[in-house]
PDB file of C-alpha atoms in Angstrom:
ATOM      1  CA  MET A1159     144.558  29.251 233.562  1.00  0.00           C
ATOM      2  CA  THR A1160     143.527  32.429 232.166  1.00  0.00           C
ATOM      3  CA  PRO A1161     141.861  31.876 228.398  1.00  0.00           C
ATOM      4  CA  PRO A1162     143.582  33.741 225.686  1.00  0.00           C
ATOM      5  CA  THR A1163     142.245  37.585 225.420  1.00  0.00           C
ATOM      6  CA  PRO A1164     140.257  37.799 222.330  1.00  0.00           C
ATOM      7  CA  GLU A1165     141.426  40.801 220.005  1.00  0.00           C
ATOM      8  CA  THR A1166     140.101  44.343 219.976  1.00  0.00           C
ATOM      9  CA  PRO A1167     137.986  44.884 217.086  1.00  0.00           C
ATOM     10  CA  SER A1168     139.515  47.857 215.585  1.00  0.00           C
ATOM     11  CA  PRO A1169     138.621  49.490 211.788  1.00  0.00           C
ATOM     12  CA  SER A1170     139.500  47.089 208.664  1.00  0.00           C
ATOM     13  CA  ALA A1171     141.827  47.848 206.572  1.00  0.00           C
ATOM     14  CA  SER A1172     139.195  47.298 203.871  1.00  0.00           C
ATOM     15  CA  GLU A1173     137.340  50.256 205.059  1.00  0.00           C
ATOM     16  CA  ILE A1174     140.368  52.876 204.682  1.00  0.00           C
ATOM     17  CA  PRO A1175     139.569  55.754 202.714  1.00  0.00           C
ATOM     18  CA  PRO A1176     140.473  55.723 199.098  1.00  0.00           C
ATOM     19  CA  GLU A1177     142.963  58.492 199.439  1.00  0.00           C
ATOM     20  CA  ILE A1178     146.654  56.960 199.321  1.00  0.00           C
ATOM     21  CA  PRO A1179     147.797  57.969 203.273  1.00  0.00           C
ATOM     22  CA  SER A1180     151.141  59.992 202.542  1.00  0.00           C
ATOM     23  CA  THR A1181     154.408  57.896 203.320  1.00  0.00           C
ATOM     24  CA  PRO A1182     157.315  59.265 204.738  1.00  0.00           C
ATOM     25  CA  GLU A1183     159.556  61.172 201.954  1.00  0.00           C
ATOM     26  CA  ILE A1184     162.331  58.841 200.423  1.00  0.00           C
ATOM     27  CA  PRO A1185     165.630  60.604 199.217  1.00  0.00           C
ATOM     28  CA  PRO A1186     165.849  60.159 195.479  1.00  0.00           C
ATOM     29  CA  THR A1187     166.670  56.815 193.812  1.00  0.00           C
ATOM     30  CA  SER A1188     170.550  58.194 193.519  1.00  0.00           C
ATOM     31  CA  GLU A1189     170.559  58.764 197.250  1.00  0.00           C
ATOM     32  CA  VAL A1190     169.421  55.402 197.911  1.00  0.00           C
ATOM     33  CA  SER A1191     171.332  53.250 195.791  1.00  0.00           C
ATOM     34  CA  GLU A1192     173.926  55.026 198.261  1.00  0.00           C
ATOM     35  CA  THR A1193     172.870  53.151 201.434  1.00  0.00           C
ATOM     36  CA  PRO A1194     174.335  49.273 201.601  1.00  0.00           C
ATOM     37  CA  ALA A1195     171.279  47.146 200.911  1.00  0.00           C
ATOM     38  CA  ILE A1196     171.155  44.139 203.172  1.00  0.00           C
ATOM     39  CA  LEU A1197     169.518  42.098 200.631  1.00  0.00           C
ATOM     40  CA  GLU A1198     169.325  42.354 196.952  1.00  0.00           C
ATOM     41  CA  ALA A1199     167.717  40.936 193.932  1.00  0.00           C
ATOM     42  CA  ARG A1200     169.757  42.484 190.803  1.00  0.00           C
ATOM     43  CA  GLN A1201     168.808  40.721 187.201  1.00  0.00           C
ATOM     44  CA  VAL A1202     167.038  37.457 188.613  1.00  0.00           C
ATOM     45  CA  GLY A1203     164.868  35.524 186.590  1.00  0.00           C
ATOM     46  CA  PHE A1204     163.042  32.104 187.641  1.00  0.00           C
ATOM     47  CA  ALA A1205     161.992  29.434 185.486  1.00  0.00           C
ATOM     48  CA  TYR A1206     160.134  25.749 186.220  1.00  0.00           C
ATOM     49  CA  ARG A1207     162.240  23.283 183.690  1.00  0.00           C
ATOM     50  CA  GLY A1208     160.200  23.137 180.050  1.00  0.00           C
ATOM     51  CA  ALA A1209     157.959  26.125 181.042  1.00  0.00           C
ATOM     52  CA  ALA A1210     157.843  30.063 180.666  1.00  0.00           C
ATOM     53  CA  PRO A1211     159.816  32.059 182.776  1.00  0.00           C
ATOM     54  CA  VAL A1212     158.383  32.844 186.083  1.00  0.00           C
ATOM     55  CA  LEU A1213     160.441  36.032 186.686  1.00  0.00           C
ATOM     56  CA  THR A1214     162.689  37.873 184.081  1.00  0.00           C
ATOM     57  CA  ASP A1215     165.176  40.411 184.633  1.00  0.00           C
ATOM     58  CA  VAL A1216     163.756  41.628 188.121  1.00  0.00           C
ATOM     59  CA  SER A1217     166.118  43.969 190.164  1.00  0.00           C
ATOM     60  CA  ILE A1218     164.999  45.193 193.589  1.00  0.00           C
ATOM     61  CA  ALA A1219     167.481  46.211 196.751  1.00  0.00           C
ATOM     62  CA  ILE A1220     166.147  46.121 200.540  1.00  0.00           C
ATOM     63  CA  THR A1221     167.890  48.862 202.345  1.00  0.00           C
ATOM     64  CA  PRO A1222     167.525  49.199 206.229  1.00  0.00           C
ATOM     65  CA  GLY A1223     164.802  50.870 207.420  1.00  0.00           C
ATOM     66  CA  ARG A1224     162.426  51.268 204.378  1.00  0.00           C
ATOM     67  CA  SER A1225     160.176  48.830 204.328  1.00  0.00           C
ATOM     68  CA  VAL A1226     159.144  46.926 200.422  1.00  0.00           C
ATOM     69  CA  ALA A1227     155.893  45.876 199.106  1.00  0.00           C
ATOM     70  CA  LEU A1228     155.877  43.522 196.220  1.00  0.00           C
ATOM     71  CA  VAL A1229     152.112  43.792 194.389  1.00  0.00           C
ATOM     72  CA  GLY A1230     150.300  42.759 191.438  1.00  0.00           C
ATOM     73  CA  GLU A1231     147.918  40.282 190.350  1.00  0.00           C
ATOM     74  CA  SER A1232     147.751  36.114 191.277  1.00  0.00           C
ATOM     75  CA  GLY A1233     150.887  34.371 189.256  1.00  0.00           C
ATOM     76  CA  ALA A1234     152.256  38.048 188.694  1.00  0.00           C
ATOM     77  CA  GLY A1235     155.608  36.472 190.712  1.00  0.00           C
ATOM     78  CA  LYS A1236     155.639  37.985 193.772  1.00  0.00           C
ATOM     79  CA  THR A1237     155.634  34.338 195.985  1.00  0.00           C
ATOM     80  CA  THR A1238     158.583  33.337 193.762  1.00  0.00           C
ATOM     81  CA  LEU A1239     160.406  36.547 193.902  1.00  0.00           C
ATOM     82  CA  LEU A1240     160.000  36.077 198.326  1.00  0.00           C
ATOM     83  CA  ARG A1241     161.373  32.807 197.997  1.00  0.00           C
ATOM     84  CA  LEU A1242     164.078  33.678 196.323  1.00  0.00           C
ATOM     85  CA  LEU A1243     165.013  36.410 198.545  1.00  0.00           C
ATOM     86  CA  LEU A1244     164.756  33.806 201.460  1.00  0.00           C
ATOM     87  CA  GLY A1245     166.989  32.116 199.647  1.00  0.00           C
ATOM     88  CA  LEU A1246     164.506  28.756 199.233  1.00  0.00           C
ATOM     89  CA  THR A1247     164.738  28.761 195.715  1.00  0.00           C
ATOM     90  CA  ARG A1248     167.976  29.329 193.326  1.00  0.00           C
ATOM     91  CA  PRO A1249     167.764  31.934 190.554  1.00  0.00           C
ATOM     92  CA  THR A1250     167.879  30.394 187.252  1.00  0.00           C
ATOM     93  CA  SER A1251     169.721  33.477 186.151  1.00  0.00           C
ATOM     94  CA  GLY A1252     171.052  36.635 188.277  1.00  0.00           C
ATOM     95  CA  GLN A1253     171.967  36.700 191.472  1.00  0.00           C
ATOM     96  CA  VAL A1254     170.694  37.467 194.912  1.00  0.00           C
ATOM     97  CA  LEU A1255     172.912  39.029 197.187  1.00  0.00           C
ATOM     98  CA  PHE A1256     173.173  39.438 201.180  1.00  0.00           C
ATOM     99  CA  ASP A1257     174.948  42.372 202.563  1.00  0.00           C
ATOM    100  CA  GLY A1258     176.500  42.934 199.150  1.00  0.00           C
ATOM    101  CA  ALA A1259     178.134  39.174 198.728  1.00  0.00           C
ATOM    102  CA  PRO A1260     176.150  36.494 196.468  1.00  0.00           C
ATOM    103  CA  LEU A1261     174.025  34.420 198.450  1.00  0.00           C
ATOM    104  CA  SER A1262     175.576  30.558 198.498  1.00  0.00           C
ATOM    105  CA  LEU A1263     173.026  27.763 199.362  1.00  0.00           C
ATOM    106  CA  ARG A1264     176.077  25.504 199.765  1.00  0.00           C
ATOM    107  CA  ASP A1265     177.929  28.026 201.795  1.00  0.00           C
ATOM    108  CA  ARG A1266     176.666  26.965 205.678  1.00  0.00           C
ATOM    109  CA  GLY A1267     178.272  29.724 207.207  1.00  0.00           C
ATOM    110  CA  GLN A1268     177.059  32.572 205.027  1.00  0.00           C
ATOM    111  CA  MET A1269     173.387  30.627 205.232  1.00  0.00           C
ATOM    112  CA  ARG A1270     174.163  30.482 208.897  1.00  0.00           C
ATOM    113  CA  GLU A1271     173.945  34.181 209.284  1.00  0.00           C
ATOM    114  CA  PHE A1272     171.470  34.187 206.685  1.00  0.00           C
ATOM    115  CA  ARG A1273     169.128  33.059 208.491  1.00  0.00           C
ATOM    116  CA  ARG A1274     169.678  34.710 211.573  1.00  0.00           C
ATOM    117  CA  ASN A1275     169.155  38.064 209.671  1.00  0.00           C
ATOM    118  CA  VAL A1276     166.282  37.028 207.199  1.00  0.00           C
ATOM    119  CA  GLN A1277     163.368  35.656 208.944  1.00  0.00           C
ATOM    120  CA  THR A1278     160.174  35.237 207.441  1.00  0.00           C
ATOM    121  CA  VAL A1279     156.117  35.170 208.429  1.00  0.00           C
ATOM    122  CA  PHE A1280     153.914  32.747 206.254  1.00  0.00           C
ATOM    123  CA  GLN A1281     150.484  33.431 204.924  1.00  0.00           C
ATOM    124  CA  ASP A1282     148.409  31.018 207.055  1.00  0.00           C
ATOM    125  CA  PRO A1283     148.809  31.416 211.268  1.00  0.00           C
ATOM    126  CA  TYR A1284     146.486  28.510 211.437  1.00  0.00           C
ATOM    127  CA  SER A1285     148.721  25.843 209.162  1.00  0.00           C
ATOM    128  CA  SER A1286     152.056  27.848 209.872  1.00  0.00           C
ATOM    129  CA  LEU A1287     152.162  26.640 213.534  1.00  0.00           C
ATOM    130  CA  ASP A1288     152.697  22.744 214.726  1.00  0.00           C
ATOM    131  CA  PRO A1289     149.355  22.128 216.809  1.00  0.00           C
ATOM    132  CA  ARG A1290     151.170  19.661 218.687  1.00  0.00           C
ATOM    133  CA  GLN A1291     154.087  22.359 220.326  1.00  0.00           C
ATOM    134  CA  ARG A1292     153.457  24.606 223.122  1.00  0.00           C
ATOM    135  CA  VAL A1293     153.710  28.363 222.111  1.00  0.00           C
ATOM    136  CA  GLY A1294     157.215  28.625 223.942  1.00  0.00           C
ATOM    137  CA  ARG A1295     158.783  25.609 221.640  1.00  0.00           C
ATOM    138  CA  ILE A1296     157.410  26.879 218.942  1.00  0.00           C
ATOM    139  CA  VAL A1297     158.663  30.676 219.280  1.00  0.00           C
ATOM    140  CA  ALA A1298     162.090  29.440 220.210  1.00  0.00           C
ATOM    141  CA  GLU A1299     162.891  27.334 217.164  1.00  0.00           C
ATOM    142  CA  PRO A1300     164.851  29.473 215.535  1.00  0.00           C
ATOM    143  CA  LEU A1301     166.809  30.069 218.446  1.00  0.00           C
ATOM    144  CA  ARG A1302     167.480  25.988 218.606  1.00  0.00           C
ATOM    145  CA  SER A1303     167.703  25.755 214.885  1.00  0.00           C
ATOM    146  CA  LEU A1304     170.584  28.566 214.630  1.00  0.00           C
ATOM    147  CA  GLY A1305     172.803  26.912 217.633  1.00  0.00           C
ATOM    148  CA  LEU A1306     171.665  29.937 219.486  1.00  0.00           C
ATOM    149  CA  THR A1307     171.263  27.712 222.454  1.00  0.00           C
ATOM    150  CA  ALA A1308     174.198  26.313 223.167  1.00  0.00           C
ATOM    151  CA  ALA A1309     175.484  28.306 225.393  1.00  0.00           C
ATOM    152  CA  GLN A1310     172.409  28.441 227.674  1.00  0.00           C
ATOM    153  CA  PRO A1311     172.427  25.479 230.246  1.00  0.00           C
ATOM    154  CA  GLY A1312     168.606  24.585 231.135  1.00  0.00           C
ATOM    155  CA  GLY A1313     167.537  26.729 228.835  1.00  0.00           C
ATOM    156  CA  SER A1314     166.893  29.659 231.204  1.00  0.00           C
ATOM    157  CA  ARG A1315     167.786  32.437 228.882  1.00  0.00           C
ATOM    158  CA  VAL A1316     166.154  31.097 225.773  1.00  0.00           C
ATOM    159  CA  ASP A1317     162.500  31.141 228.442  1.00  0.00           C
ATOM    160  CA  HIS A1318     163.413  34.716 229.093  1.00  0.00           C
ATOM    161  CA  ARG A1319     163.895  35.522 224.716  1.00  0.00           C
ATOM    162  CA  VAL A1320     160.832  33.683 224.000  1.00  0.00           C
ATOM    163  CA  ALA A1321     159.071  35.654 226.602  1.00  0.00           C
ATOM    164  CA  ALA A1322     160.429  39.088 225.609  1.00  0.00           C
ATOM    165  CA  ALA A1323     159.345  38.060 222.309  1.00  0.00           C
ATOM    166  CA  LEU A1324     155.890  37.459 222.774  1.00  0.00           C
ATOM    167  CA  GLU A1325     155.569  40.720 225.163  1.00  0.00           C
ATOM    168  CA  VAL A1326     156.659  42.636 222.351  1.00  0.00           C
ATOM    169  CA  VAL A1327     153.679  41.253 220.083  1.00  0.00           C
ATOM    170  CA  GLY A1328     151.404  42.155 223.195  1.00  0.00           C
ATOM    171  CA  LEU A1329     150.686  38.210 224.372  1.00  0.00           C
ATOM    172  CA  PRO A1330     151.661  37.636 228.031  1.00  0.00           C
ATOM    173  CA  ALA A1331     154.302  35.369 228.973  1.00  0.00           C
ATOM    174  CA  ASP A1332     152.268  32.511 230.318  1.00  0.00           C
ATOM    175  CA  ALA A1333     151.085  32.020 226.560  1.00  0.00           C
ATOM    176  CA  ALA A1334     154.248  29.477 226.279  1.00  0.00           C
ATOM    177  CA  LEU A1335     152.532  26.936 228.117  1.00  0.00           C
ATOM    178  CA  ARG A1336     149.643  26.765 226.263  1.00  0.00           C
ATOM    179  CA  TYR A1337     148.676  25.144 222.304  1.00  0.00           C
ATOM    180  CA  PRO A1338     147.976  27.166 219.301  1.00  0.00           C
ATOM    181  CA  HIS A1339     143.988  25.618 219.030  1.00  0.00           C
ATOM    182  CA  GLU A1340     143.792  27.958 222.139  1.00  0.00           C
ATOM    183  CA  PHE A1341     144.486  30.932 220.206  1.00  0.00           C
ATOM    184  CA  SER A1342     142.445  33.322 217.872  1.00  0.00           C
ATOM    185  CA  GLY A1343     143.775  34.031 214.168  1.00  0.00           C
ATOM    186  CA  GLY A1344     145.345  37.223 214.584  1.00  0.00           C
ATOM    187  CA  GLN A1345     147.038  36.122 218.296  1.00  0.00           C
ATOM    188  CA  ARG A1346     148.311  32.761 216.186  1.00  0.00           C
ATOM    189  CA  GLN A1347     149.599  35.372 213.525  1.00  0.00           C
ATOM    190  CA  ARG A1348     151.586  37.071 216.945  1.00  0.00           C
ATOM    191  CA  ILE A1349     152.617  34.344 217.663  1.00  0.00           C
ATOM    192  CA  ALA A1350     154.378  33.425 214.376  1.00  0.00           C
ATOM    193  CA  ILE A1351     155.512  37.083 214.139  1.00  0.00           C
ATOM    194  CA  ALA A1352     157.290  36.666 217.956  1.00  0.00           C
ATOM    195  CA  ARG A1353     159.000  33.015 216.302  1.00  0.00           C
ATOM    196  CA  ALA A1354     160.312  35.037 213.628  1.00  0.00           C
ATOM    197  CA  ILE A1355     161.737  38.090 215.513  1.00  0.00           C
ATOM    198  CA  VAL A1356     163.204  36.114 218.290  1.00  0.00           C
ATOM    199  CA  CYS A1357     166.431  36.072 217.260  1.00  0.00           C
ATOM    200  CA  GLU A1358     166.655  39.712 216.267  1.00  0.00           C
ATOM    201  CA  PRO A1359     166.532  39.735 212.321  1.00  0.00           C
ATOM    202  CA  ARG A1360     167.099  42.555 210.204  1.00  0.00           C
ATOM    203  CA  VAL A1361     164.667  41.980 207.629  1.00  0.00           C
ATOM    204  CA  LEU A1362     161.420  40.266 208.051  1.00  0.00           C
ATOM    205  CA  LEU A1363     159.905  38.730 204.807  1.00  0.00           C
ATOM    206  CA  ALA A1364     155.878  38.246 204.926  1.00  0.00           C
ATOM    207  CA  ASP A1365     153.704  36.690 202.703  1.00  0.00           C
ATOM    208  CA  GLU A1366     150.011  38.319 202.812  1.00  0.00           C
ATOM    209  CA  PRO A1367     150.099  38.213 206.469  1.00  0.00           C
ATOM    210  CA  VAL A1368     147.032  39.363 207.473  1.00  0.00           C
ATOM    211  CA  SER A1369     145.385  38.186 204.349  1.00  0.00           C
ATOM    212  CA  ALA A1370     144.249  35.090 206.806  1.00  0.00           C
ATOM    213  CA  LEU A1371     142.665  36.799 209.047  1.00  0.00           C
ATOM    214  CA  ASP A1372     139.112  38.673 209.858  1.00  0.00           C
ATOM    215  CA  VAL A1373     138.791  42.480 208.786  1.00  0.00           C
ATOM    216  CA  SER A1374     138.735  43.691 212.655  1.00  0.00           C
ATOM    217  CA  THR A1375     142.608  42.521 213.324  1.00  0.00           C
ATOM    218  CA  ARG A1376     144.212  43.164 210.403  1.00  0.00           C
ATOM    219  CA  VAL A1377     144.832  46.729 211.046  1.00  0.00           C
ATOM    220  CA  ARG A1378     146.180  46.043 214.757  1.00  0.00           C
ATOM    221  CA  VAL A1379     148.492  43.430 213.024  1.00  0.00           C
ATOM    222  CA  VAL A1380     149.817  46.307 210.813  1.00  0.00           C
ATOM    223  CA  ASP A1381     150.452  48.381 213.198  1.00  0.00           C
ATOM    224  CA  LEU A1382     152.688  45.714 215.132  1.00  0.00           C
ATOM    225  CA  LEU A1383     154.757  45.259 212.082  1.00  0.00           C
ATOM    226  CA  ALA A1384     155.218  48.804 211.795  1.00  0.00           C
ATOM    227  CA  GLU A1385     156.001  49.601 215.663  1.00  0.00           C
ATOM    228  CA  LEU A1386     158.789  46.949 215.123  1.00  0.00           C
ATOM    229  CA  GLY A1387     160.697  49.050 212.226  1.00  0.00           C
ATOM    230  CA  GLU A1388     160.333  51.711 214.493  1.00  0.00           C
ATOM    231  CA  SER A1389     161.450  49.825 217.969  1.00  0.00           C
ATOM    232  CA  HIS A1390     163.523  46.834 216.872  1.00  0.00           C
ATOM    233  CA  GLY A1391     164.988  48.434 213.350  1.00  0.00           C
ATOM    234  CA  LEU A1392     162.931  45.426 211.514  1.00  0.00           C
ATOM    235  CA  THR A1393     162.885  46.366 208.079  1.00  0.00           C
ATOM    236  CA  VAL A1394     159.527  44.410 206.100  1.00  0.00           C
ATOM    237  CA  VAL A1395     159.130  43.151 202.885  1.00  0.00           C
ATOM    238  CA  MET A1396     156.027  42.089 202.570  1.00  0.00           C
ATOM    239  CA  VAL A1397     153.557  40.087 199.611  1.00  0.00           C
ATOM    240  CA  SER A1398     150.183  41.667 199.517  1.00  0.00           C
ATOM    241  CA  HIS A1399     147.263  42.106 197.254  1.00  0.00           C
ATOM    242  CA  ASP A1400     146.426  44.901 199.638  1.00  0.00           C
ATOM    243  CA  LEU A1401     146.700  48.335 198.383  1.00  0.00           C
ATOM    244  CA  ALA A1402     145.424  50.120 201.705  1.00  0.00           C
ATOM    245  CA  VAL A1403     147.760  47.670 203.656  1.00  0.00           C
ATOM    246  CA  VAL A1404     150.621  48.510 201.751  1.00  0.00           C
ATOM    247  CA  ALA A1405     150.274  52.134 202.165  1.00  0.00           C
ATOM    248  CA  MET A1406     149.947  52.283 205.510  1.00  0.00           C
ATOM    249  CA  LEU A1407     152.948  50.008 206.121  1.00  0.00           C
ATOM    250  CA  CYS A1408     155.569  50.143 202.987  1.00  0.00           C
ATOM    251  CA  ARG A1409     157.747  53.194 202.094  1.00  0.00           C
ATOM    252  CA  HIS A1410     158.494  51.582 198.813  1.00  0.00           C
ATOM    253  CA  THR A1411     156.458  49.560 196.414  1.00  0.00           C
ATOM    254  CA  ALA A1412     157.524  47.354 193.316  1.00  0.00           C
ATOM    255  CA  VAL A1413     154.670  46.436 190.829  1.00  0.00           C
ATOM    256  CA  LEU A1414     154.895  42.964 189.265  1.00  0.00           C
ATOM    257  CA  GLU A1415     153.326  42.272 185.995  1.00  0.00           C
ATOM    258  CA  ARG A1416     153.824  38.791 184.325  1.00  0.00           C
ATOM    259  CA  GLY A1417     157.369  38.001 185.919  1.00  0.00           C
ATOM    260  CA  ARG A1418     158.743  41.714 185.862  1.00  0.00           C
ATOM    261  CA  ILE A1419     158.968  44.510 187.670  1.00  0.00           C
ATOM    262  CA  VAL A1420     156.718  47.457 185.346  1.00  0.00           C
ATOM    263  CA  GLU A1421     157.122  50.434 187.986  1.00  0.00           C
ATOM    264  CA  GLN A1422     158.577  51.155 191.132  1.00  0.00           C
ATOM    265  CA  GLY A1423     159.279  53.601 193.664  1.00  0.00           C
ATOM    266  CA  ASP A1424     158.175  56.325 197.046  1.00  0.00           C
ATOM    267  CA  THR A1425     154.755  54.295 197.597  1.00  0.00           C
ATOM    268  CA  ALA A1426     152.558  57.617 197.769  1.00  0.00           C
ATOM    269  CA  SER A1427     154.012  58.287 194.194  1.00  0.00           C
ATOM    270  CA  VAL A1428     153.564  54.672 192.721  1.00  0.00           C
ATOM    271  CA  LEU A1429     149.874  54.026 194.279  1.00  0.00           C
ATOM    272  CA  GLY A1430     148.742  57.779 194.332  1.00  0.00           C
ATOM    273  CA  SER A1431     149.958  58.854 190.615  1.00  0.00           C
ATOM    274  CA  PRO A1432     150.985  55.587 189.386  1.00  0.00           C
ATOM    275  CA  SER A1433     152.799  56.214 185.476  1.00  0.00           C
ATOM    276  CA  HIS A1434     152.392  52.436 184.339  1.00  0.00           C
ATOM    277  CA  PRO A1435     148.823  51.384 182.641  1.00  0.00           C
ATOM    278  CA  TYR A1436     149.019  48.137 184.424  1.00  0.00           C
ATOM    279  CA  THR A1437     149.302  50.059 187.977  1.00  0.00           C
ATOM    280  CA  ARG A1438     146.693  51.962 187.217  1.00  0.00           C
ATOM    281  CA  ARG A1439     144.325  49.125 187.045  1.00  0.00           C
ATOM    282  CA  LEU A1440     145.251  47.930 189.755  1.00  0.00           C
ATOM    283  CA  VAL A1441     144.581  50.997 192.015  1.00  0.00           C
ATOM    284  CA  ASP A1442     141.067  51.556 190.318  1.00  0.00           C
ATOM    285  CA  SER A1443     140.260  47.648 190.945  1.00  0.00           C
ATOM    286  CA  VAL A1444     140.254  48.595 194.716  1.00  0.00           C
ATOM    287  CA  PRO A1445     136.711  48.549 196.238  1.00  0.00           C
ATOM    288  CA  ARG A1446     135.372  52.015 197.803  1.00  0.00           C
ATOM    289  CA  LEU A1447     132.380  52.980 199.403  1.00  0.00           C
ATOM    290  CA  PRO A1448     129.669  54.793 197.701  1.00  0.00           C
ATOM    291  CA  SER A1449     129.901  58.104 197.472  1.00  0.00           C
ATOM    292  CA  GLY A1450     128.032  59.419 200.590  1.00  0.00           C
ATOM    293  CA  ALA A1451     128.230  56.081 202.789  1.00  0.00           C
TER     294      ALA A1451
END
């Protein structure tokens, strides 16, 4: 059996120059709002019983083709907002809408369509893959859970879709026969991405998708996500502390502080010319190479 091909080292996100790269120009807010949102949080709030609010009056729209970054310090509410958008948690106030309709966790028909169109990639590629299952079964899990295998006798079409998903993320078809421990961290995250895209979703929610990887593979995974956006029409919503990764991948950035969005807009504007003091502190805190290095 051919051993897995190691990731080829490439420039890391931490080595990106301090200048924020330019991103494609997006239309003014009034024009953006005319594009129907796939997913939207509308004045949502969330609090655990007897505790201070984690989120307060948060509104953000996910429109087709406009990848979004959620940034802020730890405890700002980024992951909680992602959980609301993923339908894992109900907001205590406000609404989450999917294709313009309020998301109801009790509506099995709506939730099945929602899961078909909104998938996720978790932070840690080592714990998010079942070590007891072969990669092919792991990648096929969304097809089984969504009932997309029922009309495929013998599973031949399922195997084809798994092989196609692995090919898209740069892994050979025979990877389906191996176990997660046979792959590097970057390759495991590619497997997790293959699992997320095998049912052809429109939105991918990613919680720090490259933070657990070594620096030599981060840019390659970010490039893969960008390619999926262009070739498969996938819209990425990403939680990240790495502003360089955000600048590379996302057209729109929302900055959260203590459970509130304090600034959002075109990534180049938000990170290049921040208007809120908190955003300026985040940008100023990015490590930079010494002058002349």
